[in-house]
């Protein structure tokens, strides 16, 4: 049986996982299993699919059996072990949202690293604790297994000072209030794919639009991130499914001082009730809004496209021109309508889509969707953050074995 690498992406109510087989010699990673435990604490279930996409297990649990993430992890570990005849992965890679100001690369976890990541919890209180829990639990039961922390912030750590700062007193910056940027694993995956799928622009000036239920854009030049729409937290920048994107800080002050909202209530509002859902009052899902003839659905989509257009313009300024746009993630990969609308708004940049290529719904993999006349090339490239994590984990595993 080939060695495997397990990738874990642990959130507040779900644990997503992927198992990759390491092919002999070449270091090729093949996805062998993909699944998740979701509804932890409410309607827990475990579902997993094999490499052909067939469901290999789908179990529903009583809440009492899977009351929290720790219990869910135990269940996942025993199911995975049974599935793999008792074999354990040679290494485990984790998605960790925050690497703080210092980690510009992904790292093997030891006690020192874990302590540093713990200090960052206040910077990402909704995500970091969930990300660290499985690392700690696995260290307690399998201290010998290599665990690698892969950060959403790492790819952005080389931002120039002006892109890393807010105009606030230096002391606050030193305490960690900076523009970190997120979705870095997705941007890293796209950047590494470019020499293979879009070699004409790989070293150029590129804006990648990661448009999923979380959404951001990243300005890349010579393969490096120079700026991103997300900042101190994943609330900033583009409007998202349930998050507002850019918001005047005065709005928060108003909610607290004049409407008497608590910090917890404001946090809930900003993470769960704003964005497309808040604007439309209908849904956080672009598919529902496209299917609706309610004017509020139209307004929500108009706002999404308008803000994406503004962000594209400002990131183009950050990299002093534009050679290509890459669309990725749920909306970016699957919605020809939204891609077309964003590109239409950006036609001042010399963008011209090939309508047939853009609309091809049966197309899979990376593809060019701009016309030959377009000054800026436009691509759709499916992202794969888990594969990026597996890749880094394998690299560190190999380095440690040398
Ligand atoms: P996450 O940030 O949770 O990883 P995804 O990248 O999976 O999100 O994106 C999920 C979102 O993608 C959905 O909420 C939906 O708005 C959008 N989406 C998925 N498929 C389509 C589609 N065919 N057309 C339009 N939007 C889509």
XYZ file of C-alpha atoms and ligand atoms in Angstrom:
429
model
C 0.000 0.000 0.000
C 1.460 3.415 -0.938
C 2.341 5.992 1.715
C -0.273 8.685 2.211
C -0.556 12.308 3.257
C -3.662 13.466 5.061
C -4.867 17.046 4.660
C -7.173 18.510 7.297
C -9.154 21.729 6.988
C -10.965 22.173 10.300
C -13.668 24.824 10.681
C -16.174 25.697 13.371
C -18.740 23.034 12.498
C -16.982 20.904 9.899
C -13.748 18.991 9.391
C -12.862 18.554 5.718
C -10.208 16.021 4.801
C -8.389 14.664 1.772
C -6.050 11.709 1.581
C -3.321 11.712 -1.067
C -1.248 8.721 -2.105
C 2.423 9.345 -2.758
C 3.364 7.603 -5.968
C 6.756 5.899 -5.952
C 9.725 7.980 -6.954
C 8.337 10.963 -8.820
C 6.619 12.455 -5.789
C 3.333 12.655 -7.627
C 0.347 13.083 -5.308
C -2.854 11.255 -6.211
C -6.095 12.049 -4.460
C -7.473 8.819 -3.030
C -10.178 9.965 -0.621
C -12.066 13.157 0.039
C -14.745 13.915 2.571
C -15.964 15.785 5.570
C -17.651 15.579 8.903
C -20.161 18.384 8.995
C -22.911 19.596 11.286
C -20.746 18.994 14.361
C -22.893 19.730 17.416
C -26.126 20.013 15.387
C -26.675 17.348 12.657
C -23.388 15.463 12.510
C -22.636 13.355 9.462
C -19.591 11.829 7.811
C -19.375 11.543 4.061
C -16.416 10.388 1.975
C -15.803 9.743 -1.711
C -13.109 7.735 -3.439
C -10.924 8.919 -6.309
C -13.704 8.134 -8.792
C -16.025 10.426 -6.842
C -18.165 7.515 -5.599
C -19.547 7.745 -2.081
C -17.751 5.179 0.087
C -19.418 6.102 3.339
C -22.277 8.302 4.464
C -23.141 8.059 8.142
C -25.462 10.187 10.229
C -24.679 10.509 13.947
C -26.664 11.480 17.020
C -25.502 14.818 18.432
C -24.628 13.047 21.679
C -22.170 10.847 19.774
C -20.413 13.740 18.037
C -20.977 16.715 20.321
C -17.796 18.617 19.431
C -14.766 18.805 17.155
C -12.664 16.557 19.396
C -15.224 13.761 19.209
C -15.562 14.280 15.467
C -11.820 13.993 15.039
C -11.741 10.741 17.020
C -14.487 9.343 14.815
C -12.678 10.433 11.668
C -9.387 8.916 12.853
C -10.916 5.516 13.568
C -12.867 5.499 10.300
C -9.762 6.446 8.297
C -7.688 3.791 10.019
C -10.272 1.112 9.307
C -10.495 2.275 5.698
C -6.742 2.048 5.320
C -6.325 -1.301 7.104
C -4.736 0.302 10.146
C -2.135 2.279 8.172
C -1.378 5.819 9.337
C -0.440 8.681 7.003
C 3.274 9.496 6.931
C 2.450 13.168 7.478
C -0.554 15.396 8.086
C -0.951 18.868 6.597
C -3.301 21.393 8.177
C -4.856 24.533 6.847
C -4.130 27.238 9.417
C -5.685 30.579 8.667
C -3.117 32.749 10.430
C 0.651 32.560 10.403
C 1.011 36.079 11.801
C 3.604 38.611 10.677
C 6.560 36.223 10.707
C 5.710 33.018 8.857
C 6.247 33.590 5.155
C 6.381 29.872 4.551
C 4.699 26.712 5.807
C 6.252 24.893 8.774
C 6.538 21.580 10.589
C 4.745 21.891 13.913
C 6.612 21.521 17.183
C 5.820 22.883 20.651
C 7.450 26.208 19.855
C 5.460 26.655 16.624
C 2.244 25.650 18.346
C 2.831 28.223 21.085
C 3.432 30.944 18.454
C 0.244 30.004 16.599
C -1.695 30.057 19.841
C -0.676 33.687 20.396
C -2.374 34.531 17.089
C -5.822 33.332 18.238
C -7.035 36.898 18.978
C -6.233 37.836 15.347
C -8.559 35.113 13.996
C -10.794 34.085 16.902
C -13.345 32.295 14.729
C -10.858 30.187 12.762
C -7.491 29.764 14.467
C -8.756 27.737 17.498
C -10.550 25.290 15.178
C -7.432 24.939 13.030
C -5.172 24.259 16.028
C -7.434 21.785 17.812
C -6.710 18.790 15.530
C -2.983 19.570 15.546
C -2.934 19.447 19.322
C -5.166 16.359 19.517
C -3.003 14.423 17.044
C 0.207 15.494 18.832
C -1.246 14.093 22.052
C -2.034 10.673 20.594
C 0.568 10.377 17.781
C 3.510 12.550 18.862
C 5.804 10.978 16.270
C 3.757 11.913 13.208
C 4.935 14.904 11.186
C 2.326 17.667 11.149
C 2.690 20.688 8.895
C 0.888 24.003 9.315
C 0.064 25.705 6.000
C -0.975 29.320 6.317
C -3.469 31.406 4.346
C -1.363 34.447 5.151
C 2.102 33.164 4.142
C 1.887 33.964 0.417
C 1.221 37.635 1.213
C 4.047 38.191 3.676
C 6.270 39.840 1.085
C 3.903 42.796 0.570
C 5.662 46.135 0.429
C 5.309 48.219 3.591
C 2.657 50.516 2.082
C 0.433 47.518 1.315
C 1.038 45.963 4.739
C 0.002 49.030 6.739
C -3.055 50.901 7.909
C -2.690 54.588 8.695
C -2.701 53.957 12.440
C -0.080 54.599 15.141
C 3.082 52.520 14.836
C 2.481 50.815 18.189
C -0.721 49.188 16.895
C 1.121 47.956 13.820
C 3.798 46.448 16.052
C 1.041 44.718 18.030
C -0.022 42.980 14.818
C -2.686 45.201 13.299
C -1.600 44.859 9.676
C -3.066 43.988 6.309
C -2.267 40.261 6.272
C -4.345 39.077 3.330
C -5.894 35.590 3.112
C -6.719 32.831 0.563
C -2.941 32.577 0.169
C -2.952 28.814 -0.458
C -5.328 29.319 -3.370
C -3.206 32.138 -4.829
C -0.080 30.060 -4.378
C -1.683 27.127 -6.205
C -2.763 29.369 -9.100
C 0.651 31.054 -9.301
C 2.415 27.688 -9.459
C -0.025 26.491 -12.136
C 0.557 29.481 -14.406
C 3.837 28.343 -16.019
C 2.039 25.136 -17.058
C -1.408 26.385 -18.054
C -0.733 30.023 -19.018
C 3.003 30.297 -19.683
C 2.551 33.469 -21.821
C 1.647 35.495 -18.717
C 3.272 33.551 -15.864
C 5.938 36.174 -15.124
C 3.601 39.103 -15.749
C 1.124 41.320 -13.931
C -1.873 39.277 -12.876
C -4.974 39.768 -10.766
C -6.419 36.534 -9.406
C -10.077 36.725 -8.386
C -10.851 34.050 -5.791
C -14.634 34.323 -5.775
C -16.244 31.776 -3.484
C -18.453 32.165 -0.443
C -15.380 33.985 0.882
C -14.026 36.270 -1.841
C -10.864 38.251 -2.412
C -8.547 39.384 -5.171
C -4.776 39.338 -5.247
C -2.334 41.399 -7.324
C 0.601 39.273 -8.448
C 3.749 40.368 -10.286
C 6.667 38.086 -11.155
C 4.933 35.297 -9.211
C 4.735 37.323 -5.971
C 1.733 38.748 -4.185
C 2.042 42.545 -3.953
C -1.388 43.389 -2.558
C -4.737 41.820 -1.755
C -8.243 43.050 -1.009
C -8.319 41.316 2.375
C -6.625 42.948 5.317
C -6.408 42.389 9.059
C -9.237 39.862 8.877
C -11.131 38.036 6.163
C -13.925 40.628 6.443
C -12.326 43.276 4.254
C -12.402 43.883 0.512
C -15.032 42.332 -1.735
C -18.590 41.627 -0.601
C -19.012 37.914 0.135
C -21.805 35.423 0.763
C -22.464 36.689 4.280
C -19.637 39.214 4.927
C -19.861 42.859 3.859
C -16.377 43.430 2.491
C -15.055 46.955 2.771
C -16.995 48.906 5.393
C -16.355 52.320 6.922
C -15.051 51.696 10.466
C -17.492 54.410 11.552
C -20.359 52.015 10.872
C -19.054 49.702 13.603
C -18.769 52.636 16.032
C -22.322 53.644 15.188
C -23.682 50.136 15.786
C -22.015 49.989 19.196
C -22.496 53.519 20.470
C -25.894 54.429 18.988
C -27.636 51.119 18.490
C -26.225 49.604 21.677
C -25.043 46.420 19.961
C -22.533 44.290 21.824
C -19.218 43.352 20.234
C -20.500 39.767 19.902
C -23.658 40.920 18.119
C -21.631 43.065 15.710
C -19.270 40.157 15.057
C -22.218 37.899 14.277
C -23.738 40.498 11.973
C -20.476 41.006 10.061
C -19.661 37.328 9.582
C -23.131 35.864 9.082
C -25.784 38.401 8.061
C -24.169 40.804 5.599
C -22.850 40.457 2.045
C -25.102 38.969 -0.628
C -27.388 37.562 2.051
C -27.773 40.892 3.840
C -28.233 42.955 0.697
C -30.715 40.612 -0.965
C -32.515 39.348 2.107
C -32.869 36.171 0.026
C -29.703 34.093 -0.123
C -25.933 34.089 0.172
C -25.698 31.872 -2.910
C -25.098 33.474 -6.307
C -27.103 30.692 -7.993
C -30.243 31.603 -6.024
C -29.783 35.289 -6.784
C -29.290 34.686 -10.495
C -32.480 32.604 -10.543
C -34.532 35.239 -8.711
C -36.408 38.134 -10.301
C -36.601 40.003 -6.993
C -35.030 43.493 -7.377
C -33.076 42.949 -4.137
C -31.370 39.924 -5.715
C -30.443 42.104 -8.685
C -29.071 44.816 -6.385
C -26.923 42.287 -4.489
C -25.388 40.972 -7.729
C -24.944 44.494 -9.132
C -23.090 45.436 -5.936
C -20.900 42.308 -6.104
C -19.924 43.011 -9.723
C -19.408 46.743 -9.110
C -17.114 46.175 -6.129
C -15.197 43.463 -7.987
C -14.670 45.977 -10.811
C -13.408 48.637 -8.398
C -11.023 46.168 -6.765
C -9.721 45.062 -10.143
C -8.966 48.678 -11.007
C -7.151 49.394 -7.766
C -5.093 46.180 -7.859
C -4.159 46.971 -11.464
C -2.781 50.250 -10.125
C -0.796 48.321 -7.479
C 1.020 46.316 -10.164
C 1.135 49.175 -12.700
C -0.778 47.443 -15.460
C -2.460 44.157 -16.228
C -1.521 41.197 -18.415
C -4.084 38.668 -17.183
C -7.025 38.011 -14.903
C -7.627 34.578 -13.425
C -11.049 33.596 -12.108
C -11.182 30.825 -9.522
C -13.244 29.269 -6.642
C -16.994 28.487 -6.599
C -18.304 31.589 -8.388
C -15.159 32.292 -10.417
C -15.007 28.748 -11.801
C -18.716 28.135 -12.314
C -20.516 31.339 -13.206
C -20.052 32.546 -16.805
C -22.608 35.286 -16.111
C -20.686 36.837 -13.219
C -17.356 36.513 -15.076
C -18.870 38.206 -18.117
C -20.339 41.021 -16.044
C -17.076 41.710 -14.210
C -15.176 41.688 -17.508
C -17.734 43.945 -19.168
C -17.276 46.478 -16.402
C -13.521 46.225 -16.914
C -13.595 46.686 -20.689
C -11.767 50.014 -20.196
C -8.733 47.804 -19.455
C -8.985 46.318 -22.946
C -10.705 43.116 -21.879
C -12.730 41.234 -24.455
C -14.190 37.816 -23.636
C -14.629 34.950 -26.077
C -18.329 34.384 -25.390
C -18.289 30.738 -26.421
C -15.221 29.872 -24.353
C -16.647 31.711 -21.346
C -20.014 29.978 -21.607
C -18.650 26.434 -22.093
C -20.160 24.701 -19.086
C -18.760 21.277 -19.938
C -15.158 22.542 -19.933
C -13.008 21.285 -17.085
C -9.565 22.363 -16.013
C -7.713 25.558 -16.800
C -8.735 27.498 -19.881
C -8.414 30.806 -21.703
C -11.732 32.646 -22.073
C -10.610 35.958 -23.637
C -10.731 36.642 -27.372
C -7.532 36.934 -29.452
C -8.210 40.703 -29.654
C -8.269 41.131 -25.879
C -5.366 43.218 -24.509
C -5.667 41.376 -21.197
C -5.872 37.601 -21.193
C -8.597 36.082 -19.044
C -8.392 32.554 -17.638
C -10.491 30.217 -15.540
C -8.241 28.040 -13.377
C -9.809 25.696 -10.798
C -8.062 26.136 -7.471
C -6.930 23.282 -5.214
C -5.845 24.477 -1.800
C -5.753 20.941 -0.372
C -3.316 19.779 -3.040
C -1.127 22.783 -2.220
C -1.145 21.743 1.445
C -0.320 18.133 0.509
C 2.505 19.358 -1.699
C 4.101 21.438 1.091
C 3.631 18.638 3.588
C 5.355 16.171 1.275
C 8.220 18.608 0.687
C 8.816 19.043 4.405
C 8.468 15.283 4.979
C 11.142 14.619 2.328
C 13.440 17.318 3.711
C 13.212 15.847 7.206
C 14.021 12.348 5.964
C 17.169 13.422 4.142
P -15.898 28.285 0.002
O -15.394 29.675 0.267
O -16.904 27.815 0.994
O -14.811 27.276 -0.323
P -16.655 27.920 -2.751
O -15.408 28.350 -3.430
O -17.013 26.471 -2.772
O -16.749 28.496 -1.296
O -17.862 28.758 -3.398
C -19.182 28.554 -2.972
C -20.069 29.551 -3.711
O -19.888 29.419 -5.115
C -21.555 29.301 -3.490
O -22.024 29.971 -2.359
C -22.178 29.871 -4.744
O -22.504 31.244 -4.526
C -21.073 29.822 -5.771
N -21.359 28.890 -6.864
C -21.125 27.566 -6.933
N -21.530 27.067 -8.134
C -22.039 28.111 -8.825
C -22.636 28.263 -10.124
N -22.783 27.235 -10.954
N -23.044 29.505 -10.479
C -22.903 30.563 -9.662
N -22.341 30.482 -8.431
C -21.925 29.272 -8.022
